[in-house]
Each structure stands twice: as C-alpha cells, then as structure tokens.
mmCIF file of C-alpha atoms in Angstrom:
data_model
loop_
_atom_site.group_PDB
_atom_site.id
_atom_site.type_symbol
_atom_site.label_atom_id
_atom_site.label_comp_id
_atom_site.label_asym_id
_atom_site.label_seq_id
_atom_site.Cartn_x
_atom_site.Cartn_y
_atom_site.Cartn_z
ATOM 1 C CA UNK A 1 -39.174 24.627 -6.335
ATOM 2 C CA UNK A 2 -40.932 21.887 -8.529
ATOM 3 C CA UNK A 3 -38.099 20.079 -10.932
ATOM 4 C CA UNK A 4 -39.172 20.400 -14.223
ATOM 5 C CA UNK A 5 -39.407 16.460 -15.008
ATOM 6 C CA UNK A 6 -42.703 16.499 -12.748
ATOM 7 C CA UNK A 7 -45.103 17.304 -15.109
ATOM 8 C CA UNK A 8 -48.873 15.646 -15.641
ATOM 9 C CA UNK A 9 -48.691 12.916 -17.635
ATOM 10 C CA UNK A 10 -49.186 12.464 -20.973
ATOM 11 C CA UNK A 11 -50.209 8.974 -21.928
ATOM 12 C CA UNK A 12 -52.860 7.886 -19.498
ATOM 13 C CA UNK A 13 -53.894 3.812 -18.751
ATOM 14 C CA UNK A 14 -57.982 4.093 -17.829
ATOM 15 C CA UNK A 15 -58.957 0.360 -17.009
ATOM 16 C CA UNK A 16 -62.277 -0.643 -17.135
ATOM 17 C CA UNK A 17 -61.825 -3.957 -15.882
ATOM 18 C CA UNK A 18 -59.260 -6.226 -14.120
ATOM 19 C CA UNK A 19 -61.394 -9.221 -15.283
ATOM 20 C CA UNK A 20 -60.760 -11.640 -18.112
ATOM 21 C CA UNK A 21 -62.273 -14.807 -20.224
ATOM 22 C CA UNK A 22 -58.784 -16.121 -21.026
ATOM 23 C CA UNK A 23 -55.080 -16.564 -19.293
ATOM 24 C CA UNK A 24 -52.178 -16.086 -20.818
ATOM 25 C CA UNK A 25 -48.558 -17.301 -20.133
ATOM 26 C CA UNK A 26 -47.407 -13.542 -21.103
ATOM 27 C CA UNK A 27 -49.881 -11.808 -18.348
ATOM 28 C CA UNK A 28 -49.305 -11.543 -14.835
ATOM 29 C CA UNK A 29 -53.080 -11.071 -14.087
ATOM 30 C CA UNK A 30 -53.045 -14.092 -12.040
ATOM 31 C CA UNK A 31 -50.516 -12.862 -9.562
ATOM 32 C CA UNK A 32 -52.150 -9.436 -8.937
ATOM 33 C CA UNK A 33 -53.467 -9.340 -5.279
ATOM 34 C CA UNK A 34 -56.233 -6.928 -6.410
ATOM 35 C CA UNK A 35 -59.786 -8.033 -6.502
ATOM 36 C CA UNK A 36 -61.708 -8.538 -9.852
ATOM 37 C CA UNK A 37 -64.017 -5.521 -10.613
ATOM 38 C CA UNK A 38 -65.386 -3.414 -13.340
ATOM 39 C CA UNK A 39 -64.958 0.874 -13.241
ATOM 40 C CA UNK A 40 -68.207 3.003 -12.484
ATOM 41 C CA UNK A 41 -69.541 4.817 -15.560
ATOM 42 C CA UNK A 42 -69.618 7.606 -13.091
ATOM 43 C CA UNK A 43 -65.867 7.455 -11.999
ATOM 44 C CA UNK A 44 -65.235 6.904 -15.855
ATOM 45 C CA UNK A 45 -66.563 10.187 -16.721
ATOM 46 C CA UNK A 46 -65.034 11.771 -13.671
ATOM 47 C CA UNK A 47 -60.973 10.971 -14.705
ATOM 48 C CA UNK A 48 -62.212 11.361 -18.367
ATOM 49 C CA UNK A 49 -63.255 15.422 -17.347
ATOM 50 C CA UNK A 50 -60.181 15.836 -15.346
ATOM 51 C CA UNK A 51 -57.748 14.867 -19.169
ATOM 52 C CA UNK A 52 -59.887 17.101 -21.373
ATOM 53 C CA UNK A 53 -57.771 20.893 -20.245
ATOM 54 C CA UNK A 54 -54.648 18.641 -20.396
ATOM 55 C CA UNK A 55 -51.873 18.271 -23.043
ATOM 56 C CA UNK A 56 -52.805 14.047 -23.324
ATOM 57 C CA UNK A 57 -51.265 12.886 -26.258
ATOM 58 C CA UNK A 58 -52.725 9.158 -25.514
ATOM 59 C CA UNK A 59 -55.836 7.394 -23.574
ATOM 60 C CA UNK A 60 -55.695 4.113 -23.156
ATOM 61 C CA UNK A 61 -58.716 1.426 -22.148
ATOM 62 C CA UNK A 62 -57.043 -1.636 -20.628
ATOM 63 C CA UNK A 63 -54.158 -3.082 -18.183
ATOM 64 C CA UNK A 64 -54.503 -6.842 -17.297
ATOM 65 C CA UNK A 65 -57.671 -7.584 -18.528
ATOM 66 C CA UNK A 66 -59.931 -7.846 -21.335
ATOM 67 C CA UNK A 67 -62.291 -4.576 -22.214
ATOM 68 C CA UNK A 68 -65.233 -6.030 -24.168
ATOM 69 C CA UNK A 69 -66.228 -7.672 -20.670
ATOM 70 C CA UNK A 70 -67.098 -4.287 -20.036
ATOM 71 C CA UNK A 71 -70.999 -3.569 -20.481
ATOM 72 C CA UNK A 72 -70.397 0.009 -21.396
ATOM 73 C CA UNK A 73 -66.560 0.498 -22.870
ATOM 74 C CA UNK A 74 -68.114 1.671 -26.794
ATOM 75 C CA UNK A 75 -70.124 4.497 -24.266
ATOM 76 C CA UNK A 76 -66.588 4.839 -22.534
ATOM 77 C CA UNK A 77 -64.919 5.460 -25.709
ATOM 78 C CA UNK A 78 -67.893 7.922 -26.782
ATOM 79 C CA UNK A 79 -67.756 9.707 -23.475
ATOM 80 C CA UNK A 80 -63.838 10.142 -23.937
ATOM 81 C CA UNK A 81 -63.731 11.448 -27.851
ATOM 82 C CA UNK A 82 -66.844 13.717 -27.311
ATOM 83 C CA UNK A 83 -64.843 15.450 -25.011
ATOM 84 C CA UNK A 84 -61.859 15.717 -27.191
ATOM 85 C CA UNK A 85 -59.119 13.442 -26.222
ATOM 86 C CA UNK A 86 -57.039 12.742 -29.162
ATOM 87 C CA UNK A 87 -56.236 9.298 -29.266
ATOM 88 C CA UNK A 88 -58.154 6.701 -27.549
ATOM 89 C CA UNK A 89 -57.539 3.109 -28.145
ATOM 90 C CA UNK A 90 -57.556 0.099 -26.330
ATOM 91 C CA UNK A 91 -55.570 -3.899 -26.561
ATOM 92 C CA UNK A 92 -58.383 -6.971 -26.895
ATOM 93 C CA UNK A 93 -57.952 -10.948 -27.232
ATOM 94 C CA UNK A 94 -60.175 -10.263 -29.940
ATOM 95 C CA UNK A 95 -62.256 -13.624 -28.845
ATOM 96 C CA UNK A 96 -65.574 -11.057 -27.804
ATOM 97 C CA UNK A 97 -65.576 -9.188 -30.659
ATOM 98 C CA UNK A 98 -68.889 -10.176 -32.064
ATOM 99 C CA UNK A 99 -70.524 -8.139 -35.084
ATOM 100 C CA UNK A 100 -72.248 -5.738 -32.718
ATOM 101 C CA UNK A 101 -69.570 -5.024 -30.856
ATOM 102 C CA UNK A 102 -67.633 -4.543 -34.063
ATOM 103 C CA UNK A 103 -70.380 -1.958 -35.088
ATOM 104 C CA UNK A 104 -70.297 -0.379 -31.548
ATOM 105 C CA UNK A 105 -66.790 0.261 -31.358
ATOM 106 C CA UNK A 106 -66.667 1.909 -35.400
ATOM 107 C CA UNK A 107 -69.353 4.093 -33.963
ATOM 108 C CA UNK A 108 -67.763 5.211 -30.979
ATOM 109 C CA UNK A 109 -65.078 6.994 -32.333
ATOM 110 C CA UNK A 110 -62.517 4.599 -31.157
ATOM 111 C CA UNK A 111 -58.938 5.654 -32.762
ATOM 112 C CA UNK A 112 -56.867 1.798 -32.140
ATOM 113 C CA UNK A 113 -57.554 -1.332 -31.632
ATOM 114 C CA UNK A 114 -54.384 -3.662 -30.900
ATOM 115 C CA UNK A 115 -55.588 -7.049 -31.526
ATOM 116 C CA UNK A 116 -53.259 -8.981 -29.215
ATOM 117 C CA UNK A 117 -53.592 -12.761 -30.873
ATOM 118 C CA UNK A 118 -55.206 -14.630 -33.828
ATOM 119 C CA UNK A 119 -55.926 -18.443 -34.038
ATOM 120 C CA UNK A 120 -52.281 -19.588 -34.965
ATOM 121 C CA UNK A 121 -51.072 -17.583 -31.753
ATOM 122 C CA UNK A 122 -53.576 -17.988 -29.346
ATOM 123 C CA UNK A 123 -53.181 -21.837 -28.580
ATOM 124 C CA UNK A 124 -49.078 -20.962 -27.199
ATOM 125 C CA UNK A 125 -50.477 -18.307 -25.358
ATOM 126 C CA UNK A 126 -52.859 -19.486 -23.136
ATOM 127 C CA UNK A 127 -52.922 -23.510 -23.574
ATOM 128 C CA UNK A 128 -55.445 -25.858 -22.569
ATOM 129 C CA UNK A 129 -59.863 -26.064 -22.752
ATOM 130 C CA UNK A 130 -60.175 -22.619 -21.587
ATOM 131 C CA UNK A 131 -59.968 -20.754 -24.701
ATOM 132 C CA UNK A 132 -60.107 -23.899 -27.070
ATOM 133 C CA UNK A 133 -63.543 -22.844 -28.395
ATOM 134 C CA UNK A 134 -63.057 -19.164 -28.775
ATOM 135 C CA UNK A 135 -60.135 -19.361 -30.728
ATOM 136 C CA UNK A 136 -61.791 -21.150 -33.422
ATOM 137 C CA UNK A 137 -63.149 -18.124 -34.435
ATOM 138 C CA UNK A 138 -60.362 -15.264 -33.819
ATOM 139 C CA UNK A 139 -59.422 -14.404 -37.845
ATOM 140 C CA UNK A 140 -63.252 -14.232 -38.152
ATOM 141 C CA UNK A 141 -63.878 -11.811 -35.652
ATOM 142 C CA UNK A 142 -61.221 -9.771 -37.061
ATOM 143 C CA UNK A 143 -61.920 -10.041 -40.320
ATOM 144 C CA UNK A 144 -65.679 -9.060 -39.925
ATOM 145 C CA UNK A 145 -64.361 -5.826 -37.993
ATOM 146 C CA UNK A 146 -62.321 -4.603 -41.378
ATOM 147 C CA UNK A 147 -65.134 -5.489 -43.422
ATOM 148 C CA UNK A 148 -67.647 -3.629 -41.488
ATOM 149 C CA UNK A 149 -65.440 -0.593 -40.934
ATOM 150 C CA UNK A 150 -64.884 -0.674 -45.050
ATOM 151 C CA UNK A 151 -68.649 -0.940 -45.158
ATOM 152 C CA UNK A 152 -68.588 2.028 -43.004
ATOM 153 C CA UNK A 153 -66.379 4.214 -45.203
ATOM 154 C CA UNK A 154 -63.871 4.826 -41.844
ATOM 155 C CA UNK A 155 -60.870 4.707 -41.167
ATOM 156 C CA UNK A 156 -61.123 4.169 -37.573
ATOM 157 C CA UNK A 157 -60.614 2.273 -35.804
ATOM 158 C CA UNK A 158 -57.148 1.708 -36.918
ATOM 159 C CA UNK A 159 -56.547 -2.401 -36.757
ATOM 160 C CA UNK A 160 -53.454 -3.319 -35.441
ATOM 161 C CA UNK A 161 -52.630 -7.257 -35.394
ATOM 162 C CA UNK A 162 -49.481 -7.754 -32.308
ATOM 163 C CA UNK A 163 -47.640 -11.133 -31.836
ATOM 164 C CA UNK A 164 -45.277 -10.972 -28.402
ATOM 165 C CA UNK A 165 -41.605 -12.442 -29.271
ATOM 166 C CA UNK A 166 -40.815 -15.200 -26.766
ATOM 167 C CA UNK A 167 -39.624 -18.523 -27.070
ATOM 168 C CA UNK A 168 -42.894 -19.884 -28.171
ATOM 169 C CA UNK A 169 -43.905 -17.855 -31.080
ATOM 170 C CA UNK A 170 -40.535 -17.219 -32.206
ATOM 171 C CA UNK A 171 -41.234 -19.892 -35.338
ATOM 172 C CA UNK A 172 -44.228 -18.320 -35.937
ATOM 173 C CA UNK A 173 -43.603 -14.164 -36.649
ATOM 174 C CA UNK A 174 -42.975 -14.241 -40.004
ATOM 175 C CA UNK A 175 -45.814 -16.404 -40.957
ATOM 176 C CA UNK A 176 -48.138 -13.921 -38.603
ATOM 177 C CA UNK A 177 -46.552 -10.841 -40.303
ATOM 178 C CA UNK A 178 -47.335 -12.411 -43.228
ATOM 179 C CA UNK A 179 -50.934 -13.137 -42.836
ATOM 180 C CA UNK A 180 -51.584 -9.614 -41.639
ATOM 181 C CA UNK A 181 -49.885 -7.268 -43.698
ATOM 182 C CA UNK A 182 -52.307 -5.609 -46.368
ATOM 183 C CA UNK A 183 -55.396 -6.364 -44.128
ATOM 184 C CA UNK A 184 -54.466 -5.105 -40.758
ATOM 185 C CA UNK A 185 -53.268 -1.038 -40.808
ATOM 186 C CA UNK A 186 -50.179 -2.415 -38.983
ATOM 187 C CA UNK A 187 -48.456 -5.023 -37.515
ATOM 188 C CA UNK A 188 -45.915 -5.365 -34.492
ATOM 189 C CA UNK A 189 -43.489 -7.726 -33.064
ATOM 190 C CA UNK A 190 -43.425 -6.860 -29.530
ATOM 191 C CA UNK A 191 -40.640 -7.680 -26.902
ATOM 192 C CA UNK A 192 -42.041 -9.882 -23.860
ATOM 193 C CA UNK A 193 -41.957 -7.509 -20.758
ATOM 194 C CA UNK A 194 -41.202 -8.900 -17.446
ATOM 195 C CA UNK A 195 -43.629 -6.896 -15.751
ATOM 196 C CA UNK A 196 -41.054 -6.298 -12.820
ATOM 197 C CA UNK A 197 -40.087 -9.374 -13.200
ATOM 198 C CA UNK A 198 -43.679 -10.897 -12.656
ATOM 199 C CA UNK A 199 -42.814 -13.011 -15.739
ATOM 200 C CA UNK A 200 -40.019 -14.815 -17.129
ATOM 201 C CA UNK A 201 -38.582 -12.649 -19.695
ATOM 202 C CA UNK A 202 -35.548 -12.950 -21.910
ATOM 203 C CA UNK A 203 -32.490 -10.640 -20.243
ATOM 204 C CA UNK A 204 -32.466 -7.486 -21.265
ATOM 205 C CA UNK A 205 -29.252 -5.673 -22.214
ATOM 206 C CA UNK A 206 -26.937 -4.331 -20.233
ATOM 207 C CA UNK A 207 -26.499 -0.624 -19.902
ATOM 208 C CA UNK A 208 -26.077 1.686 -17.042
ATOM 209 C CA UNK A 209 -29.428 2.364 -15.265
ATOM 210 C CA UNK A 210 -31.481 5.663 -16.388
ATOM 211 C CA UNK A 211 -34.985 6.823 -15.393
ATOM 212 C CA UNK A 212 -37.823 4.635 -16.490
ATOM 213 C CA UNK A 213 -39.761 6.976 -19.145
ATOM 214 C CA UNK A 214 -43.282 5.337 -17.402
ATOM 215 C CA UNK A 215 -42.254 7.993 -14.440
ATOM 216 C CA UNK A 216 -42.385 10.612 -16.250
ATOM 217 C CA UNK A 217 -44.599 10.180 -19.086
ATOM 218 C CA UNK A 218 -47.753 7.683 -17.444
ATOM 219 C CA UNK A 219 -50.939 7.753 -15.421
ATOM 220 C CA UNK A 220 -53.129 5.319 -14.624
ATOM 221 C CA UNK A 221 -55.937 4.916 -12.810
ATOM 222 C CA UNK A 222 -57.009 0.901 -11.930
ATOM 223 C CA UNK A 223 -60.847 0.106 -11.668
ATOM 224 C CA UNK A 224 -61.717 0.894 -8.409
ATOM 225 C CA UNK A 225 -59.805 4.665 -8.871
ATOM 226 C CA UNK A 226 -56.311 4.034 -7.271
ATOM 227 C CA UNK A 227 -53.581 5.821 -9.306
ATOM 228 C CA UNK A 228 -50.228 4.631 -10.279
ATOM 229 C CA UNK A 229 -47.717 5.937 -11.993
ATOM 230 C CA UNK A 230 -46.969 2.612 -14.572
ATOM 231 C CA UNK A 231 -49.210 0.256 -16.642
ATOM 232 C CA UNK A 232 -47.382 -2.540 -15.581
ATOM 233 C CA UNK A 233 -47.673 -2.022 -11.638
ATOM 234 C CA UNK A 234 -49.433 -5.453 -10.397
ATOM 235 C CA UNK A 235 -50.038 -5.080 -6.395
ATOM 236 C CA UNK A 236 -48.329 -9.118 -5.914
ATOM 237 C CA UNK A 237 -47.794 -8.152 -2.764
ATOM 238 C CA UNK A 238 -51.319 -6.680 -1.627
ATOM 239 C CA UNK A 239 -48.932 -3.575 0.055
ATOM 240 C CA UNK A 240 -50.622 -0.663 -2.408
ATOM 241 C CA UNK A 241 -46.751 0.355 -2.777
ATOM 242 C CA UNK A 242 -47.434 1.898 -6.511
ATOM 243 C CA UNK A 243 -50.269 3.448 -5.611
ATOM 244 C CA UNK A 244 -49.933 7.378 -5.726
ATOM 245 C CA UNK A 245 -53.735 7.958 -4.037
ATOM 246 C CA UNK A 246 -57.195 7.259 -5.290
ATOM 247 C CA UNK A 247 -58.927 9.456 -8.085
ATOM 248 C CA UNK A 248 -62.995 8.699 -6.096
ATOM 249 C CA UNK A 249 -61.755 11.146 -3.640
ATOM 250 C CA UNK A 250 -58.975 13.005 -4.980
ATOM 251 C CA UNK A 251 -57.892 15.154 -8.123
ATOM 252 C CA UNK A 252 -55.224 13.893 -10.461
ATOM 253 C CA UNK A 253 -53.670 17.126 -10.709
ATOM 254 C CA UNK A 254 -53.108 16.806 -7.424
ATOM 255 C CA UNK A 255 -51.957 13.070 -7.028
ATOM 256 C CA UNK A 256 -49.520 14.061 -10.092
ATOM 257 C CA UNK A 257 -48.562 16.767 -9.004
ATOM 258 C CA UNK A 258 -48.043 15.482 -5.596
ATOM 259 C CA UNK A 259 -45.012 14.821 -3.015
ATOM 260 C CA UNK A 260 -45.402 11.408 -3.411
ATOM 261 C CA UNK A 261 -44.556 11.104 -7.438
ATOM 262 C CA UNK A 262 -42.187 14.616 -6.873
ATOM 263 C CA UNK A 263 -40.008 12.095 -4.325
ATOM 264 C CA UNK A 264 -40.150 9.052 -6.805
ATOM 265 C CA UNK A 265 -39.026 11.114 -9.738
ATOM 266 C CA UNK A 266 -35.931 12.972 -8.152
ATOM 267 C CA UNK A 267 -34.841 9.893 -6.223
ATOM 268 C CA UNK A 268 -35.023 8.053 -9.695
ATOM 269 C CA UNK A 269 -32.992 11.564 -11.260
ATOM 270 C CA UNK A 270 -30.805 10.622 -8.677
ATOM 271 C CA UNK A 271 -29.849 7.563 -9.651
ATOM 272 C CA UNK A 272 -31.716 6.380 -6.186
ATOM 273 C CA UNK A 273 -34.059 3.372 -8.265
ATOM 274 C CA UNK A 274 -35.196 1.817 -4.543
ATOM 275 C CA UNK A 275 -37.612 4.752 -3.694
ATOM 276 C CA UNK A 276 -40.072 2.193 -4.977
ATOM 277 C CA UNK A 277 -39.248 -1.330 -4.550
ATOM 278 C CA UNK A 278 -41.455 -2.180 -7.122
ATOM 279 C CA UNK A 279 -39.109 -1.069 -9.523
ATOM 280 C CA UNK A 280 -35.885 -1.719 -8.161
ATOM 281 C CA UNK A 281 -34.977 -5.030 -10.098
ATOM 282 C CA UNK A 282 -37.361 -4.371 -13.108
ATOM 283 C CA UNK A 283 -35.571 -4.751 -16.464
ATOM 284 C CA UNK A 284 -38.602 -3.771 -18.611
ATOM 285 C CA UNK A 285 -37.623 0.265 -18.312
ATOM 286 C CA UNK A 286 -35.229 -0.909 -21.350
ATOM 287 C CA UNK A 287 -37.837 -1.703 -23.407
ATOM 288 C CA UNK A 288 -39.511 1.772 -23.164
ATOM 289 C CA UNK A 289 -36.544 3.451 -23.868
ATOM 290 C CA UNK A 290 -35.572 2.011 -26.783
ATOM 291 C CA UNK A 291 -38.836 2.758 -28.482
ATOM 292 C CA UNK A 292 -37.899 6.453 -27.315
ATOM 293 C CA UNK A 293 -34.875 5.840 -28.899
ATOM 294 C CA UNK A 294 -36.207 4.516 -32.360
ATOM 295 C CA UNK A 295 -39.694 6.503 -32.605
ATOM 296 C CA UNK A 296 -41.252 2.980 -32.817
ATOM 297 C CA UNK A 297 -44.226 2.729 -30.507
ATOM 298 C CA UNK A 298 -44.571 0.607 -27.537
ATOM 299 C CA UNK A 299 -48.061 -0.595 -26.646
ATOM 300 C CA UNK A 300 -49.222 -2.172 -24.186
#
C-alpha cells in the first residue's frame, strides 16, 4: 500500500536553461557538473501537458540560470497559461529585460516575476567586469517593465523586487526595501540557502531533524528532461544521485509516483535522512519549513 505522503507534486521547477550572462557569489551554478543547454520547445510542451489534469498550485521557469537567454520562454509561458496552469512565474537578474521582452512577457500571461537584484545589489553579488556594464541599467529595466504593464492596464505580471540576506547586503536591506516599496507589488528579504551546503551559508538553527517539505511538495524537471525531486539539487558530483528518471522517455506520473521517490519519502518519514546523500548534511530544509510555518512564501 502507497503511504499517503507520496502524492504528485504540487509546485513544479520547469528550467529552460542552465545557462547564464552573470555569476553570483549566492549561486552554485558554477559547481554543477551538468552541461550548459537550453529545453526543447517540444519537451516544454510535453511536461507542460502532463501538469494540466493535475492539482499544481505553482509552475516555475528557472533553477540556476537566467530565463530571458531563452529564445522562446514568453511562448513557454503562453504555452503553459493557455493550458490552464494557475500560477506561472519565473526569478530573472533583470539585466535582459529589454522593452520587448518587457512587452513579451505582459503578453504572455506571465503571473510573477521575482526580480532577483537592482544596481545597488548587483555589484556584492557578482563582483568584477563581468556584469559591470549591465548593471548600469538594472532600475531602468525594471522600471520600464511597471510602466509598460500600467500602460497595459494589467496587473500581471506581478513585480516582485528580492534582496538575499548575507553578510554583504546586510547594510543595504532597508535602503532596498525602501526604494521598492510602492513601485514593486512586493518585496522580500530572503535567507541565503546553502544549497546542500554548495555555499557558505549562515548556520541554521538547531532543531531536531523533520522531513524536508521539497520531498513532498516539488518536481522538477532540468533542461535536458531528468527529474528531481528539489530545486536546489546541483549534480557536483556528476553521479545523477537526485535524479528520479528522465521525462523524454518517461511519464511524470510515473517517475512520481515511482519506487524510487516512494523509498526516499518513507526512509525520510523514518527519520532515515541518508537514503539520498545529497541531502544528508543539508541545512536549507529549515528554511522551507519555516515559511510553512509562517505562511510567508519561499521563492526560489
């Protein structure tokens, strides 16, 4: 008999690209073992038509890297509210978002957009030439996207400006919320995740161990189709040890639904967190919980 904890998921990760124009201190992109690659519009709308008859209370269009390198992600986000997902929304550096995209994406029906730096922010987060020039102008780009969606008479997408808490930024979150309040729809103060330890995070509290939520709540499905069961699996190790099977040649009912995750789950029930070694030492589970806890949302 199936325990009642294995259910399919609710909030699904979709990522339409591994690649990126920046890097950040706070990402562990560089230490993924995967190689860079962009999602088939085919394979897209293949996991998209496999959500629609489920109970999916979220969709969304990133991991590690940046969506707007994708050629077709305002089609993805089309594709995915035409055939009714709820909630689709996706995390950008913002530095892309040019006035057509901005148009694009208020056209497509997109529900979010987490803006995940502006130009005060950007320079601790990913130091150095690389980004130098596209920071510059950040507020702009963001700016322009409000004013267009006003333009638009919509609401959507909603605009919500994010600043991570870590040592770096910690002089700047007031002056951020600040800025942002009364022009963005919301603004967050995120915790720094460790991404299984991946990257140096503040300690979390210490309570007794409990099931990570991500088990039991998350799907995701990388660019190239392989499943996991947590956005912040990174394969370090190039091992595949997250990876629940491959969605190109296999449903996710049946990945989800599978032995595999029906093991993970009840070892985890069991107090038994070394079914995967992935998340045997990872503090970040705390994190998800408390926003369980408090109602507030956690976004990646």
């Amino acid at each position: 008999m199936m325990s009642p904890f294995v259910r399919f998921p609710t909030i699904f990760y979709i990522e339409p690209t591994n690649d990126c124009n920046l890097s950040c201190i706070m990402c562990p992109r560089k230490k993924n073992g995967k190689a860079v690659g962009y999602m088939s519009f085919d394979l897209f709308c293949n996991v998209v038509d496999q959500l629609i008859d489920q109970k999916i209370l979220q969709v969304s269009l990133h991991l590690t890297g940046e969506p707007l390198l994708h050629p077709r992600i305002a089609e993805m986000v089309r594709y995915a509210k035409k055939g009714g997902l709820p909630y689709v929304r996706f995390a950008t550096n913002a530095t892309l978002l040019n006035e057509d995209s901005a148009k694009d994406l208020i056209e497509s029906g997109l529900d979010s957009l987490t803006i995940s730096m502006d130009s005060s922010t950007a320079p601790y987060y990913c130091s150095g030439p690389t980004g130098k020039d596209l920071f510059a102008g950040l507020d702009q780009n963001v700016r322009r996207l409000i004013r267009l969606k006003n333009r638009h008479g919509s609401n959507f997408p909603e605009v919500q400006m994010q600043i991570i808490r870590m040592e770096q930024t910690q002089g700047l979150i007031d002056e951020f919320v600040t800025r942002w309040q009364g022009i963005a729809d919301q603004v967050t103060v995120q915790p720094l995740l460790s991404w299984a330890g991946h990257i140096k995070a503040p300690k979390k509290r210490g309570r007794r161990r409990l099931i990570c939520m991500n088990h039991l709540t998350q799907g995701v499905v990388q660019w190239d189709g392989d499943v996991s069961f947590c956005c912040l699996y990174i394969d370090s190790r190039g091992d595949s040890e997250g990876v629940l099977g491959n969605a190109t040649h296999t449903s996710l009912e049946d990945i989800f639904l599978g032995t595999r995750r029906r093991k993970i789950i009840e070892a985890q029930l069991r107090g038994n967190y070394d079914a995967v070694p992935y998340c045997k030492n990872c503090p970040d589970w705390n994190d998800f919980l408390d926003c369980l806890q408090t109602g507030e949302p956690h976004t990646l």
